[in-house]
CSV table of C-alpha atoms in Angstrom, one decimal:
chain,number,residue,atom,x,y,z
A,125,MET,CA,-14.8,12.0,23.9
A,126,ARG,CA,-15.6,11.0,20.3
A,127,TYR,CA,-14.6,13.3,17.4
A,128,LEU,CA,-15.8,13.6,13.8
A,129,ASN,CA,-13.4,13.8,10.8
A,130,PRO,CA,-12.7,17.5,9.9
A,131,LYS,CA,-12.4,16.5,6.2
A,132,ALA,CA,-16.1,15.6,5.9
A,133,ASP,CA,-18.4,18.1,4.2
A,134,LEU,CA,-20.4,18.8,7.3
A,135,THR,CA,-17.5,19.4,9.7
A,136,PHE,CA,-15.3,21.3,7.2
A,137,LYS,CA,-18.0,23.8,6.4
A,138,LYS,CA,-18.9,24.1,10.1
A,139,VAL,CA,-15.3,24.9,11.2
A,140,PHE,CA,-14.3,27.1,8.3
A,141,GLY,CA,-17.6,28.4,7.1
A,142,GLU,CA,-19.0,29.6,10.4
A,143,HIS,CA,-15.9,30.8,12.3
A,144,PRO,CA,-14.0,33.6,10.5
A,145,ASP,CA,-11.2,33.7,13.1
A,146,LEU,CA,-10.4,30.0,12.3
A,147,LEU,CA,-10.6,30.6,8.6
A,148,ILE,CA,-8.3,33.6,8.8
A,149,SER,CA,-5.7,31.6,10.7
A,150,PHE,CA,-6.1,28.7,8.3
A,151,LEU,CA,-5.7,30.9,5.2
A,152,ASN,CA,-2.7,32.8,6.6
A,153,ALA,CA,-1.0,29.5,7.4
A,154,LEU,CA,-1.6,27.7,4.0
A,155,LEU,CA,-1.6,30.5,1.4
A,156,PRO,CA,1.8,31.6,-0.1
A,157,PHE,CA,2.0,35.1,1.4
A,158,ASP,CA,5.5,36.5,1.1
A,159,THR,CA,5.2,39.2,3.8
A,160,ALA,CA,3.2,39.9,6.9
A,161,ASP,CA,1.5,42.8,5.0
A,162,GLU,CA,-0.1,40.3,2.7
A,163,GLU,CA,-1.8,38.4,5.5
A,164,ILE,CA,-5.5,38.6,6.2
A,165,ASP,CA,-6.7,40.4,9.3
A,166,SER,CA,-10.4,40.4,8.6
A,167,LEU,CA,-12.8,38.8,6.2
A,168,GLU,CA,-16.4,38.7,5.0
A,169,TYR,CA,-18.2,35.5,4.0
A,170,LEU,CA,-19.6,35.4,0.5
A,171,ASN,CA,-22.3,33.2,-1.1
A,172,PRO,CA,-20.6,29.9,-1.9
A,173,GLU,CA,-22.9,29.6,-4.9
A,174,LEU,CA,-21.3,31.1,-8.0
A,175,VAL,CA,-24.3,32.1,-10.0
A,176,PRO,CA,-23.6,33.3,-13.6
A,177,HIS,CA,-25.1,36.5,-14.9
A,178,ASN,CA,-26.5,34.5,-17.8
A,179,PRO,CA,-29.1,32.0,-16.5
A,180,LEU,CA,-28.2,29.6,-19.3
A,181,ARG,CA,-24.6,29.3,-18.1
A,182,LYS,CA,-23.3,26.7,-15.6
A,183,ASP,CA,-23.9,27.3,-11.9
A,184,SER,CA,-21.4,26.0,-9.3
A,185,ILE,CA,-21.0,25.8,-5.5
A,186,VAL,CA,-17.8,25.8,-3.5
A,187,ASP,CA,-17.3,24.9,0.2
A,188,VAL,CA,-16.2,28.3,1.5
A,189,ARG,CA,-15.9,31.6,-0.3
A,190,CYS,CA,-14.9,34.9,1.3
A,191,LYS,CA,-13.1,38.2,0.8
A,192,ASP,CA,-10.9,40.5,2.9
A,193,LYS,CA,-11.0,44.3,3.3
A,194,ARG,CA,-8.8,44.7,0.2
A,195,GLY,CA,-11.3,42.9,-1.9
A,196,ARG,CA,-9.2,39.8,-2.5
A,197,GLN,CA,-11.4,36.7,-2.8
A,198,PHE,CA,-10.6,33.3,-1.3
A,199,ILE,CA,-12.2,30.0,-2.4
A,200,VAL,CA,-11.6,27.0,-0.2
A,201,GLU,CA,-12.5,23.5,-1.1
A,202,MET,CA,-12.0,20.1,0.5
A,203,GLN,CA,-11.8,17.4,-2.2
A,204,MET,CA,-12.0,13.8,-1.1
A,205,MET,CA,-11.0,12.2,-4.4
A,206,TRP,CA,-9.0,13.3,-7.3
A,207,THR,CA,-10.5,13.3,-10.8
A,208,SER,CA,-9.0,14.3,-14.2
A,209,ALA,CA,-11.5,17.1,-14.4
A,210,TYR,CA,-10.9,18.7,-11.0
A,211,LYS,CA,-8.3,21.2,-12.1
A,212,GLN,CA,-10.6,22.4,-14.8
A,213,ARG,CA,-13.4,22.8,-12.2
A,214,VAL,CA,-11.1,24.8,-10.0
A,215,LEU,CA,-10.0,27.1,-12.8
A,216,PHE,CA,-13.7,27.6,-13.8
A,217,ASN,CA,-14.8,28.6,-10.3
A,218,ALA,CA,-11.8,30.9,-9.7
A,219,SER,CA,-12.2,32.6,-13.1
A,220,LYS,CA,-15.9,33.1,-12.4
A,221,ALA,CA,-15.2,34.7,-9.1
A,222,TYR,CA,-12.6,36.9,-10.7
A,223,VAL,CA,-14.8,38.3,-13.5
A,224,SER,CA,-17.8,38.7,-11.2
A,225,GLN,CA,-16.1,41.5,-9.5
A,226,LEU,CA,-16.5,43.9,-12.4
A,227,ASP,CA,-19.8,45.4,-13.5
A,228,LYS,CA,-20.4,46.5,-17.1
A,229,GLY,CA,-18.2,49.5,-17.8
A,230,GLY,CA,-16.0,49.0,-14.8
A,231,ASP,CA,-12.3,49.6,-14.6
A,232,TYR,CA,-10.1,46.6,-15.0
A,233,GLU,CA,-7.7,48.1,-12.4
A,234,LEU,CA,-10.3,47.5,-9.8
A,235,LEU,CA,-10.0,43.7,-10.1
A,236,GLN,CA,-8.5,42.1,-7.0
A,237,PRO,CA,-6.7,38.7,-6.9
A,238,VAL,CA,-8.6,35.4,-6.4
A,239,TYR,CA,-6.9,32.7,-4.4
A,240,SER,CA,-8.1,29.1,-4.8
A,241,LEU,CA,-7.1,26.8,-1.9
A,242,ASN,CA,-7.8,23.1,-2.6
A,243,LEU,CA,-7.2,20.4,0.1
A,244,VAL,CA,-7.2,17.0,-1.7
A,245,ASN,CA,-7.5,13.8,0.3
A,246,ASP,CA,-5.9,11.9,-2.5
A,247,THR,CA,-2.6,11.9,-4.6
A,248,PHE,CA,-2.5,13.2,-8.2
A,249,SER,CA,1.2,14.0,-9.0
A,250,ASP,CA,4.5,12.2,-9.2
A,251,SER,CA,6.2,14.9,-7.1
A,252,PRO,CA,7.2,14.0,-3.5
A,253,ASN,CA,6.0,17.4,-2.4
A,254,TYR,CA,2.5,17.8,-0.9
A,255,TYR,CA,2.2,21.6,-1.6
A,256,HIS,CA,1.7,22.8,-5.2
A,257,ASP,CA,1.5,26.5,-6.1
A,258,PHE,CA,0.2,27.5,-9.6
A,259,ARG,CA,0.3,30.9,-11.2
A,260,ILE,CA,0.1,32.2,-14.8
A,261,VAL,CA,3.8,32.5,-15.7
A,262,GLU,CA,5.6,33.4,-18.9
A,263,ASN,CA,7.5,30.3,-20.1
A,264,ALA,CA,10.8,31.9,-21.1
A,265,ASP,CA,11.1,34.1,-18.0
A,266,THR,CA,9.5,32.8,-14.8
A,267,LYS,CA,9.8,36.3,-13.3
A,268,GLU,CA,7.1,37.5,-15.5
A,269,VAL,CA,3.7,36.7,-13.8
A,270,ILE,CA,0.2,37.7,-14.7
A,271,GLU,CA,-1.3,38.4,-11.3
A,272,GLY,CA,-5.0,37.8,-10.6
A,273,LEU,CA,-5.4,34.0,-10.2
A,274,ARG,CA,-3.5,31.7,-7.9
A,275,PHE,CA,-4.1,28.1,-7.3
A,276,ILE,CA,-2.9,26.1,-4.3
A,277,PHE,CA,-3.3,22.3,-4.2
A,278,ILE,CA,-2.3,20.3,-1.1
A,279,GLU,CA,-2.1,16.5,-1.3
A,280,LEU,CA,-3.0,15.5,2.2
A,281,PRO,CA,-1.8,11.9,2.1
A,282,LYS,CA,1.8,13.1,1.3
A,283,PHE,CA,2.0,15.4,4.3
A,284,THR,CA,4.2,14.4,7.2
A,285,PRO,CA,4.6,16.5,10.3
A,286,ARG,CA,8.2,17.4,10.1
A,287,ASN,CA,9.8,20.6,11.5
A,288,TYR,CA,9.1,23.3,8.9
A,289,GLY,CA,10.4,26.2,11.0
A,290,ASP,CA,8.5,29.3,10.1
A,291,LYS,CA,5.6,27.2,8.8
A,292,LYS,CA,4.6,26.0,12.2
A,293,MET,CA,1.0,27.0,11.8
A,294,GLN,CA,0.8,25.3,8.4
A,295,VAL,CA,2.1,22.1,10.0
A,296,LEU,CA,-0.4,22.3,12.9
A,297,TRP,CA,-3.4,22.9,10.7
A,298,LEU,CA,-2.5,20.1,8.4
A,299,ARG,CA,-2.0,17.8,11.4
A,300,TYR,CA,-5.5,18.9,12.4
A,301,LEU,CA,-6.9,17.7,9.1
A,302,THR,CA,-4.9,14.5,8.8
A,303,GLU,CA,-4.6,13.2,12.4
A,304,ILE,CA,-8.1,13.7,13.9
A,305,ASN,CA,-10.9,11.3,13.0
A,306,GLU,CA,-13.5,9.0,14.5
A,307,LYS,CA,-10.8,6.9,16.1
A,308,THR,CA,-9.3,9.8,18.0
A,309,ARG,CA,-9.7,9.6,21.8
A,310,GLU,CA,-6.8,11.9,22.8
A,311,VAL,CA,-6.0,15.0,20.8
A,312,PRO,CA,-2.2,15.6,20.6
A,313,GLU,CA,-1.1,18.2,23.1
A,314,GLU,CA,0.6,20.4,20.4
A,315,LEU,CA,-2.8,20.9,18.8
A,316,ARG,CA,-4.5,21.7,22.1
A,317,GLU,CA,-1.8,24.3,23.0
A,318,HIS,CA,-2.8,26.6,20.2
A,319,PRO,CA,-6.0,28.5,21.0
A,320,GLU,CA,-7.4,28.6,17.4
A,321,ILE,CA,-6.7,25.0,16.6
A,322,SER,CA,-8.0,23.9,20.0
A,323,LYS,CA,-11.2,25.8,19.2
A,324,ALA,CA,-11.4,24.0,15.8
A,325,VAL,CA,-10.9,20.6,17.6
A,326,THR,CA,-13.9,21.5,19.9
A,327,GLN,CA,-16.1,22.0,16.9
A,328,LEU,CA,-15.5,18.3,16.0
A,329,GLU,CA,-16.9,16.9,19.2
A,330,GLU,CA,-19.7,14.5,18.4
A,331,SER,CA,-21.9,16.0,21.1
A,332,ALA,CA,-22.0,19.3,19.1
A,333,PHE,CA,-24.1,17.7,16.3
A,334,SER,CA,-27.7,16.7,16.1
A,335,ASP,CA,-28.9,13.2,15.2
A,336,ALA,CA,-29.9,14.4,11.8
A,337,GLN,CA,-26.5,15.9,11.2
A,338,LEU,CA,-24.8,12.7,12.3
A,339,LEU,CA,-26.9,10.7,10.0
A,340,GLY,CA,-25.9,13.0,7.1
A,341,TYR,CA,-22.3,12.7,8.2
A,342,ASP,CA,-22.5,8.8,7.9
A,343,ARG,CA,-24.2,9.1,4.5
A,344,PHE,CA,-21.4,11.3,3.3
A,345,TRP,CA,-18.7,8.7,4.1
A,346,ASP,CA,-20.9,6.0,2.5
A,347,MET,CA,-21.1,8.1,-0.7
A,348,VAL,CA,-17.3,8.6,-0.6
A,349,SER,CA,-16.7,4.9,-0.2
A,350,THR,CA,-19.1,4.0,-3.1
A,351,ALA,CA,-17.5,6.6,-5.4
A,352,LYS,CA,-14.0,5.3,-4.6
A,353,MET,CA,-15.1,1.8,-5.5
A,354,GLN,CA,-16.6,3.0,-8.7
A,355,ILE,CA,-13.5,5.0,-9.7
A,356,SER,CA,-11.2,2.1,-8.7
A,357,SER,CA,-13.3,-0.3,-10.8
A,358,SER,CA,-13.2,2.0,-13.8
A,359,ARG,CA,-9.5,2.5,-13.5
A,360,ARG,CA,-8.9,-1.3,-13.2
A,361,GLU,CA,-11.1,-1.9,-16.2
A,362,ALA,CA,-9.3,0.7,-18.2
A,363,MET,CA,-5.9,-0.8,-17.2
A,364,GLU,CA,-7.0,-4.3,-18.1
A,365,LYS,CA,-8.3,-3.1,-21.5
A,366,GLY,CA,-5.1,-1.2,-22.1
A,367,TRP,CA,-3.1,-4.3,-21.2
A,368,LYS,CA,-5.1,-6.5,-23.5
A,369,GLU,CA,-4.8,-4.0,-26.4
A,370,GLY,CA,-1.1,-3.6,-25.7
A,371,MET,CA,-0.6,-7.4,-25.7
A,372,GLN,CA,-2.6,-7.8,-28.9
A,373,LYS,CA,-0.6,-5.0,-30.6
A,374,GLY,CA,2.6,-6.6,-29.3
A,375,ILE,CA,1.7,-10.0,-30.7
A,376,GLU,CA,0.7,-8.5,-34.1
A,377,LYS,CA,3.9,-6.4,-34.2
A,378,GLY,CA,5.9,-9.5,-33.2
A,379,ILE,CA,4.4,-11.6,-36.0
A,380,LYS,CA,4.9,-8.9,-38.5
A,381,GLU,CA,8.5,-8.3,-37.5
A,382,GLY,CA,9.1,-12.1,-37.5
A,383,ILE,CA,7.7,-12.5,-41.0
A,384,GLU,CA,9.7,-9.5,-42.2
A,385,LYS,CA,12.9,-10.9,-40.6
A,386,GLY,CA,12.2,-14.4,-42.0
A,387,ILE,CA,11.8,-13.0,-45.5
A,388,LYS,CA,14.9,-10.9,-45.2
A,389,GLU,CA,17.0,-13.8,-43.8
A,390,GLY,CA,15.6,-16.1,-46.4
A,391,ARG,CA,16.4,-13.7,-49.2
A,392,GLU,CA,19.9,-13.2,-47.9
A,393,LYS,CA,20.4,-16.9,-47.6
A,394,GLY,CA,19.1,-17.5,-51.1
A,395,ILE,CA,21.4,-14.9,-52.6
A,396,LYS,CA,24.4,-16.4,-50.7
A,397,GLU,CA,23.6,-19.9,-51.9
A,398,GLY,CA,23.0,-18.7,-55.4
A,399,ARG,CA,26.4,-16.9,-55.4
A,400,GLU,CA,28.1,-20.0,-54.1
A,401,GLU,CA,26.5,-22.2,-56.7
A,402,GLU,CA,27.6,-19.7,-59.4
A,403,ARG,CA,31.2,-19.8,-58.2
A,404,MET,CA,31.2,-23.6,-58.3
A,405,LYS,CA,29.7,-23.6,-61.8
A,406,THR,CA,32.3,-21.1,-63.0
A,407,ALA,CA,35.2,-23.1,-61.4
A,408,ARG,CA,33.9,-26.4,-63.0
A,409,ASN,CA,33.7,-24.8,-66.4
A,410,LEU,CA,37.2,-23.4,-66.1
A,411,LYS,CA,38.6,-26.7,-64.9
A,412,GLN,CA,37.0,-28.5,-67.9
A,413,LEU,CA,38.8,-26.0,-70.1
A,414,GLY,CA,42.1,-26.9,-68.6
A,415,VAL,CA,42.7,-23.7,-66.7
A,416,ALA,CA,45.3,-24.0,-64.0
A,417,ALA,CA,44.0,-24.4,-60.4
A,418,GLU,CA,45.9,-21.3,-59.3
A,419,ILE,CA,44.0,-19.1,-61.8
A,420,ILE,CA,40.7,-20.7,-60.9
A,421,THR,CA,41.3,-19.9,-57.2
A,422,GLN,CA,42.0,-16.3,-58.1
A,423,ALA,CA,38.9,-16.1,-60.3
A,424,THR,CA,36.4,-17.7,-57.9
A,425,GLY,CA,38.0,-17.6,-54.4
A,426,LEU,CA,37.7,-21.4,-54.1
A,427,SER,CA,40.5,-23.3,-52.4
A,428,ALA,CA,42.7,-25.9,-54.2
A,429,ASP,CA,40.9,-28.7,-52.4
A,430,GLU,CA,37.5,-27.4,-53.4
A,431,ILE,CA,38.6,-27.2,-57.0
A,432,ASN,CA,40.2,-30.7,-57.0
A,433,SER,CA,36.9,-32.1,-55.6
A,434,LEU,CA,34.9,-30.8,-58.6
């Protein structure tokens, strides 16, 4: 049995965009719900294309978008590569979904929260944690939160299947995303034991896809590979440019500091030599006037031997 990678655009949308029971399990496992009452028990798929009311404004498409019976909206995206603009894109899409709930003249109290769940097959933070939960929080008192928008980012490469206790389903779903790919021949028994994840695994069987879909699947990975190479090349060029500029600035700074230090040391040396010469001159004059050596020593600081050698 050959399986496809669940992180690909084709497979991800098939599993989570066509099977609401799988999406419900996935969201309940990965979203930061504090109580069982917050969990999703039913949902309705929404158009993944977020069309603005003003046709001149930017249109955008997400992987999966849905809402539950309370009206809460959920946006799910699988991102293969991290870019500096991705967070802004996530904020843009979630904000658009939030404001689209209200018609002109509507009551703001009718607005329901929007959750943005982002699975990232890349690393973007220095934190050792793979799970990042963002909310709008008042800086001085983190207990003060403006509800409405919540953003979850999961760095898949950082995930390791340890025992997370009550987060068992989260671990299983993340193992599903990170352990199954084209090289998989035997699916781990722990994944097969759970009905929903077992069903999700079945959706990845190569035999379930047409030739045209498989061709599109291969093209997707070709595009990902090309994009990674371009990003890597751009980053390398930027690093080399930064290194060269840093070296040049370092050399220029070193030369400048060296000149300044040389001037300072030269000035100090000249002043010292000038003072020494002045002492010697004073001592010579006093000696020619017949002043006692002891007095000359007191006046100039020269030793008796130095005075005698004049």
